[in-house]
C-alpha positions as a Markdown table, in Angstrom:
| # | Residue | x | y | z |
|---|---|---|---|---|
| 1 | Met | -5.9 | 1.8 | -36.2 |
| 2 | Arg | -9.1 | 2.1 | -34.4 |
| 3 | His | -7.5 | 2.9 | -31.5 |
| 4 | Ile | -5.4 | 5.7 | -33.2 |
| 5 | Arg | -9.0 | 7.1 | -34.5 |
| 6 | Glu | -10.1 | 7.2 | -31.1 |
| 7 | Val | -7.0 | 9.1 | -29.9 |
| 8 | Leu | -7.7 | 11.7 | -32.7 |
| 9 | Arg | -11.4 | 11.9 | -31.7 |
| 10 | Leu | -10.4 | 12.6 | -28.0 |
| 11 | His | -8.2 | 15.3 | -29.3 |
| 12 | His | -11.2 | 17.0 | -31.0 |
| 13 | Ser | -13.6 | 16.7 | -27.9 |
| 14 | Val | -11.3 | 17.8 | -25.0 |
| 15 | Gly | -10.8 | 21.2 | -27.4 |
| 16 | Met | -7.9 | 23.6 | -27.2 |
| 17 | Ser | -8.5 | 25.1 | -23.8 |
| 18 | Gln | -8.4 | 21.5 | -22.0 |
| 19 | Arg | -5.0 | 20.8 | -24.0 |
| 20 | Ala | -3.6 | 24.0 | -22.8 |
| 21 | Val | -3.8 | 22.4 | -19.4 |
| 22 | Val | -2.6 | 19.1 | -20.6 |
| 23 | Arg | 0.7 | 20.7 | -21.8 |
| 24 | Arg | 1.5 | 22.1 | -18.5 |
| 25 | Arg | 5.3 | 21.6 | -17.3 |
| 26 | Arg | 6.3 | 18.3 | -16.0 |
| 27 | Pro | 7.8 | 18.0 | -12.4 |
| 28 | Glu | 12.0 | 18.6 | -12.5 |
| 29 | Trp | 12.0 | 15.0 | -11.3 |
| 30 | Ala | 10.2 | 14.0 | -13.9 |
| 31 | Gln | 12.4 | 15.3 | -16.7 |
| 32 | Arg | 15.7 | 14.0 | -15.5 |
| 33 | Ser | 17.9 | 12.4 | -18.0 |
| 34 | Asn | 18.3 | 8.6 | -18.2 |
| 35 | Lys | 21.5 | 8.0 | -16.0 |
| 36 | Ser | 21.9 | 4.5 | -17.1 |
| 37 | Gly | 21.9 | 5.3 | -20.7 |
| 38 | Ser | 19.7 | 3.7 | -23.4 |
| 39 | Gly | 21.7 | 0.8 | -24.1 |
| 40 | Lys | 21.1 | -2.8 | -23.0 |
| 41 | Pro | 21.9 | -3.5 | -19.2 |
| 42 | Ala | 23.8 | -5.8 | -17.4 |
| 43 | Arg | 22.4 | -9.0 | -16.7 |
| 44 | Ala | 19.1 | -9.0 | -14.3 |
| 45 | Lys | 18.5 | -10.7 | -11.2 |
| 46 | Glu | 16.6 | -14.0 | -11.0 |
| 47 | Pro | 13.3 | -13.9 | -12.5 |
| 48 | Thr | 11.5 | -14.0 | -9.1 |
| 49 | Cys | 12.6 | -10.7 | -8.1 |
| 50 | Ser | 10.4 | -9.4 | -10.9 |
| 51 | Gly | 6.9 | -10.3 | -9.6 |
| 52 | Leu | 6.2 | -12.2 | -12.7 |
| 53 | Pro | 3.3 | -15.0 | -12.4 |
| 54 | Ala | 4.8 | -18.7 | -12.5 |
| 55 | Gly | 4.2 | -20.8 | -15.6 |
| 56 | Lys | 3.5 | -17.9 | -18.2 |
| 57 | Thr | 6.1 | -18.5 | -20.9 |
| 58 | Leu | 6.1 | -17.8 | -24.8 |
| 59 | His | 6.3 | -21.6 | -25.1 |
| 60 | Ser | 3.1 | -22.2 | -23.4 |
| 61 | Phe | 1.3 | -19.4 | -25.2 |
| 62 | Asp | -1.2 | -20.6 | -27.7 |
| 63 | Phe | -0.5 | -18.5 | -30.8 |
| 64 | Glu | -2.9 | -20.5 | -32.7 |
| 65 | Ala | -5.8 | -19.3 | -30.4 |
| 66 | Val | -4.6 | -15.4 | -30.9 |
| 67 | Pro | -4.0 | -15.5 | -34.8 |
| 68 | Met | -3.5 | -11.6 | -34.7 |
| 69 | Val | -0.4 | -12.1 | -32.7 |
| 70 | Ser | 2.8 | -12.7 | -34.9 |
| 71 | Lys | 5.3 | -15.0 | -33.7 |
| 72 | Ala | 7.8 | -13.1 | -35.4 |
| 73 | Gln | 6.7 | -9.6 | -33.8 |
| 74 | Val | 6.8 | -11.4 | -30.4 |
| 75 | Ser | 10.1 | -12.8 | -30.7 |
| 76 | Ala | 11.4 | -9.2 | -31.8 |
| 77 | Leu | 9.7 | -7.8 | -28.9 |
| 78 | Ala | 11.3 | -10.3 | -26.6 |
| 79 | Ala | 14.8 | -9.0 | -27.7 |
| 80 | Gly | 14.1 | -5.8 | -26.4 |
| 81 | Asp | 16.8 | -3.9 | -28.3 |
| 82 | Gly | 14.1 | -2.3 | -30.7 |
| 83 | Trp | 12.1 | -0.6 | -28.0 |
| 84 | Leu | 13.4 | -0.9 | -24.4 |
| 85 | Gly | 16.4 | 1.0 | -25.5 |
| 86 | Lys | 14.2 | 3.8 | -26.9 |
| 87 | Gly | 11.7 | 4.1 | -23.9 |
| 88 | Ala | 8.8 | 3.1 | -26.3 |
| 89 | Asn | 5.7 | 0.9 | -24.9 |
| 90 | Leu | 3.7 | -1.8 | -25.8 |
| 91 | Leu | -0.2 | -1.9 | -25.5 |
| 92 | Leu | -2.2 | -5.3 | -25.3 |
| 93 | Phe | -6.2 | -4.6 | -25.8 |
| 94 | Gly | -8.8 | -7.3 | -25.6 |
| 95 | Pro | -11.6 | -8.8 | -23.8 |
| 96 | Pro | -10.9 | -10.7 | -20.7 |
| 97 | Gly | -9.5 | -14.2 | -21.0 |
| 98 | Gly | -8.0 | -13.5 | -24.3 |
| 99 | Gly | -4.4 | -13.9 | -23.1 |
| 100 | Lys | -3.2 | -10.6 | -22.7 |
| 101 | Ser | -1.8 | -11.1 | -19.1 |
| 102 | His | 0.0 | -14.4 | -20.3 |
| 103 | Leu | 1.6 | -12.8 | -23.1 |
| 104 | Ala | 2.6 | -9.7 | -21.1 |
| 105 | Ala | 4.2 | -12.0 | -18.5 |
| 106 | Ala | 5.8 | -14.4 | -21.1 |
| 107 | Leu | 7.4 | -11.3 | -22.6 |
| 108 | Gly | 8.7 | -10.1 | -19.2 |
| 109 | Leu | 10.3 | -13.5 | -18.6 |
| 110 | Ala | 11.7 | -13.6 | -21.9 |
| 111 | Leu | 13.2 | -9.9 | -21.4 |
| 112 | Ile | 14.6 | -10.9 | -18.1 |
| 113 | Glu | 16.5 | -13.8 | -19.7 |
| 114 | Asn | 18.0 | -11.5 | -22.4 |
| 115 | Gly | 19.4 | -9.3 | -19.7 |
| 116 | Trp | 16.6 | -6.6 | -19.1 |
| 117 | Arg | 15.1 | -5.5 | -16.0 |
| 118 | Val | 11.5 | -6.1 | -15.5 |
| 119 | Phe | 8.8 | -5.4 | -13.1 |
| 120 | Phe | 5.5 | -7.2 | -13.5 |
| 121 | Thr | 2.4 | -5.9 | -11.3 |
| 122 | Arg | -1.5 | -5.6 | -11.3 |
| 123 | Thr | -2.2 | -1.9 | -11.9 |
| 124 | Thr | -4.4 | -1.8 | -8.7 |
| 125 | Asp | -1.7 | -3.2 | -6.5 |
| 126 | Leu | 1.0 | -0.6 | -7.8 |
| 127 | Val | -1.4 | 2.2 | -7.7 |
| 128 | Gln | -2.3 | 1.5 | -4.0 |
| 129 | Lys | 1.5 | 1.5 | -3.2 |
| 130 | Leu | 1.7 | 4.8 | -4.9 |
| 131 | Gln | -1.1 | 6.4 | -3.0 |
| 132 | Val | 0.7 | 5.3 | 0.2 |
| 133 | Ala | 3.8 | 7.0 | -0.8 |
| 134 | Arg | 1.9 | 10.1 | -1.7 |
| 135 | Arg | 0.3 | 10.2 | 1.7 |
| 136 | Glu | 3.8 | 9.7 | 3.2 |
| 137 | Leu | 5.2 | 12.6 | 0.8 |
| 138 | Asn | 7.3 | 10.0 | -0.8 |
| 139 | Leu | 5.6 | 9.6 | -4.2 |
| 140 | Glu | 8.6 | 11.0 | -6.0 |
| 141 | Ala | 11.3 | 8.6 | -4.3 |
| 142 | Ala | 8.7 | 5.6 | -4.9 |
| 143 | Ile | 8.5 | 6.4 | -8.9 |
| 144 | Asn | 12.4 | 7.1 | -8.7 |
| 145 | Arg | 12.8 | 3.5 | -7.6 |
| 146 | Leu | 11.0 | 2.1 | -10.5 |
| 147 | Asp | 13.6 | 3.7 | -12.7 |
| 148 | Arg | 15.8 | 0.6 | -12.2 |
| 149 | Phe | 13.4 | -1.4 | -14.5 |
| 150 | Asn | 13.8 | -1.0 | -18.0 |
| 151 | Leu | 10.0 | -2.2 | -18.4 |
| 152 | Val | 7.2 | -1.9 | -16.0 |
| 153 | Ile | 4.3 | -4.0 | -16.8 |
| 154 | Leu | 0.7 | -3.0 | -15.6 |
| 155 | Asp | -1.7 | -5.9 | -15.7 |
| 156 | Asp | -5.4 | -4.9 | -16.0 |
| 157 | Leu | -5.3 | -1.1 | -16.2 |
| 158 | Ala | -9.0 | -1.1 | -16.7 |
| 159 | Tyr | -9.7 | -2.2 | -13.0 |
| 160 | Val | -8.5 | 0.9 | -11.6 |
| 161 | Ser | -11.5 | 2.8 | -10.1 |
| 162 | Lys | -12.3 | 6.2 | -11.3 |
| 163 | Asp | -10.8 | 7.9 | -8.2 |
| 164 | Gln | -9.1 | 11.1 | -8.4 |
| 165 | Ala | -6.3 | 10.2 | -6.0 |
| 166 | Glu | -5.7 | 6.6 | -7.7 |
| 167 | Thr | -5.6 | 8.1 | -11.2 |
| 168 | Ser | -3.4 | 10.9 | -10.5 |
| 169 | Val | -0.6 | 8.7 | -9.2 |
| 170 | Leu | -1.0 | 6.6 | -12.2 |
| 171 | Phe | -0.8 | 9.7 | -14.5 |
| 172 | Glu | 2.2 | 10.9 | -12.7 |
| 173 | Leu | 4.0 | 7.3 | -13.2 |
| 174 | Ile | 3.2 | 7.5 | -17.0 |
| 175 | Ser | 4.4 | 11.0 | -17.3 |
| 176 | Ala | 7.6 | 10.2 | -15.4 |
| 177 | Arg | 8.6 | 7.2 | -17.5 |
| 178 | Tyr | 7.6 | 9.0 | -20.9 |
| 179 | Glu | 10.4 | 8.7 | -23.7 |
| 180 | Arg | 12.7 | 7.6 | -20.8 |
| 181 | Arg | 11.4 | 4.0 | -19.3 |
| 182 | Ser | 9.1 | 1.6 | -21.2 |
| 183 | Met | 5.7 | 0.5 | -20.1 |
| 184 | Leu | 3.7 | -2.7 | -21.0 |
| 185 | Ile | 0.0 | -2.3 | -20.3 |
| 186 | Thr | -2.8 | -4.6 | -20.6 |
| 187 | Ala | -6.4 | -3.1 | -20.7 |
| 188 | Asn | -9.7 | -4.7 | -21.7 |
| 189 | Gln | -11.3 | -1.4 | -22.7 |
| 190 | Pro | -10.4 | 0.6 | -26.0 |
| 191 | Phe | -9.0 | 4.1 | -25.6 |
| 192 | Gly | -12.6 | 5.7 | -26.2 |
| 193 | Glu | -13.8 | 4.2 | -22.9 |
| 194 | Trp | -10.7 | 5.1 | -20.7 |
| 195 | Asn | -12.7 | 8.1 | -19.4 |
| 196 | Arg | -14.0 | 5.2 | -16.8 |
| 197 | Val | -10.4 | 5.1 | -15.7 |
| 198 | Phe | -9.2 | 8.9 | -15.7 |
| 199 | Pro | -12.3 | 11.3 | -14.4 |
| 200 | Asp | -10.9 | 14.2 | -16.2 |
| 201 | Pro | -11.0 | 14.5 | -19.9 |
| 202 | Ala | -7.6 | 16.2 | -20.0 |
| 203 | Met | -5.8 | 13.8 | -17.9 |
| 204 | Thr | -7.3 | 11.0 | -20.1 |
| 205 | Leu | -6.1 | 12.6 | -23.1 |
| 206 | Ala | -2.6 | 13.4 | -21.7 |
| 207 | Ala | -2.1 | 9.7 | -20.6 |
| 208 | Ile | -3.0 | 8.4 | -24.0 |
| 209 | Asp | -0.9 | 10.9 | -25.8 |
| 210 | Arg | 2.2 | 9.7 | -23.7 |
| 211 | Leu | 1.5 | 6.0 | -24.0 |
| 212 | Val | 1.0 | 6.0 | -27.7 |
| 213 | His | 3.4 | 8.5 | -28.8 |
| 214 | His | 6.3 | 5.8 | -29.3 |
| 215 | Ala | 4.0 | 2.6 | -29.1 |
| 216 | Thr | 3.1 | -0.6 | -30.4 |
| 217 | Ile | -0.6 | -1.7 | -30.2 |
| 218 | Ile | -1.6 | -5.4 | -30.4 |
| 219 | Glu | -5.6 | -5.9 | -30.1 |
| 220 | Met | -6.3 | -9.5 | -29.4 |
| 221 | Asn | -10.0 | -9.7 | -29.7 |
| 222 | Val | -10.8 | -13.2 | -29.4 |
| 223 | Glu | -13.0 | -15.5 | -27.2 |
| 224 | Ser | -11.9 | -16.1 | -23.6 |
| 225 | Tyr | -9.8 | -19.1 | -23.2 |
| 226 | Arg | -11.4 | -19.7 | -19.6 |
| 227 | Arg | -14.8 | -19.7 | -21.4 |
| 228 | Arg | -13.8 | -21.9 | -24.1 |
| 229 | Thr | -12.2 | -24.6 | -21.7 |
| 230 | Ala | -15.2 | -24.4 | -19.4 |
| 231 | Ile | -17.6 | -25.0 | -22.8 |
| 232 | Glu | -15.1 | -27.9 | -23.6 |
| 233 | Arg | -15.2 | -29.4 | -20.2 |
| 234 | Lys | -18.9 | -29.2 | -20.1 |
| 235 | Arg | -19.3 | -30.8 | -23.3 |
| 236 | Gly | -17.2 | -34.0 | -22.1 |
| 237 | Pro | -15.1 | -36.4 | -24.3 |
| 238 | Gly | -15.9 | -37.0 | -27.6 |
| 239 | Arg | -15.6 | -35.8 | -31.1 |
| 240 | Pro | -16.2 | -32.0 | -31.6 |
| 241 | Pro | -19.7 | -30.9 | -32.8 |
| 242 | Glu | -18.1 | -29.6 | -36.3 |
| 243 | His | -16.8 | -33.5 | -36.7 |
| 244 | Ala | -19.9 | -35.3 | -35.3 |
| 245 | Thr | -21.7 | -37.6 | -37.9 |
| 246 | Ser | -25.2 | -36.0 | -38.5 |
| 247 | Lys | -28.3 | -38.2 | -38.2 |
| 248 | Thr | -29.2 | -39.7 | -41.6 |
| 249 | Arg | -32.8 | -38.7 | -42.7 |
| 250 | Ala | -35.1 | -41.0 | -44.2 |
| 251 | Asp | -35.6 | -40.9 | -47.9 |
């Protein structure tokens, strides 16, 4: 709910004049219909073709460390039928080290195993490739090629620099996939801080509107797994502090 309130606040702050700019007509290539239909696709290629990091599975994901993530909800998302067929999105928020990338990759692998086509990439890597495509006057074709994937996973959105060239190609990708193809995005910052990613308030609002219109939002606000592991390693073997025997005081 906090993220939805931030979207409403952004609507108010941008104002009607900027929102008129947001509603400008999308390019014809971004409005084309889904030629492959909305049904479940044929069996996908091997997972190694998707860009997924190795070893990130739902089986190895520590659900106990992230209690706000429901196993039942994740299982439903892993099936894919309830959202990928509709071009809906999944947004994972939380501080670094909370398991967002692991969960995103694990869901991607499960979806591939269920016959969907998935592409996983760091946001900065894809944005750089799209920038090159734009310079070569090939951006439309580059975005079109991503249409063969039912789901594009953009990991670490917040690390895109606040640069007009970078954020504009990212916005065009979001706009092109809107209501047609799904996206899974992980981000450290809540919507209220996305002005650090998109330099223009109208573009920020437009990107958020398209992403949340048909979206599931999961907030993973937990302590960093890496920090937790480092503390435990430094502490060394022995009983955890909460189970240690306290020193007996003299009467």
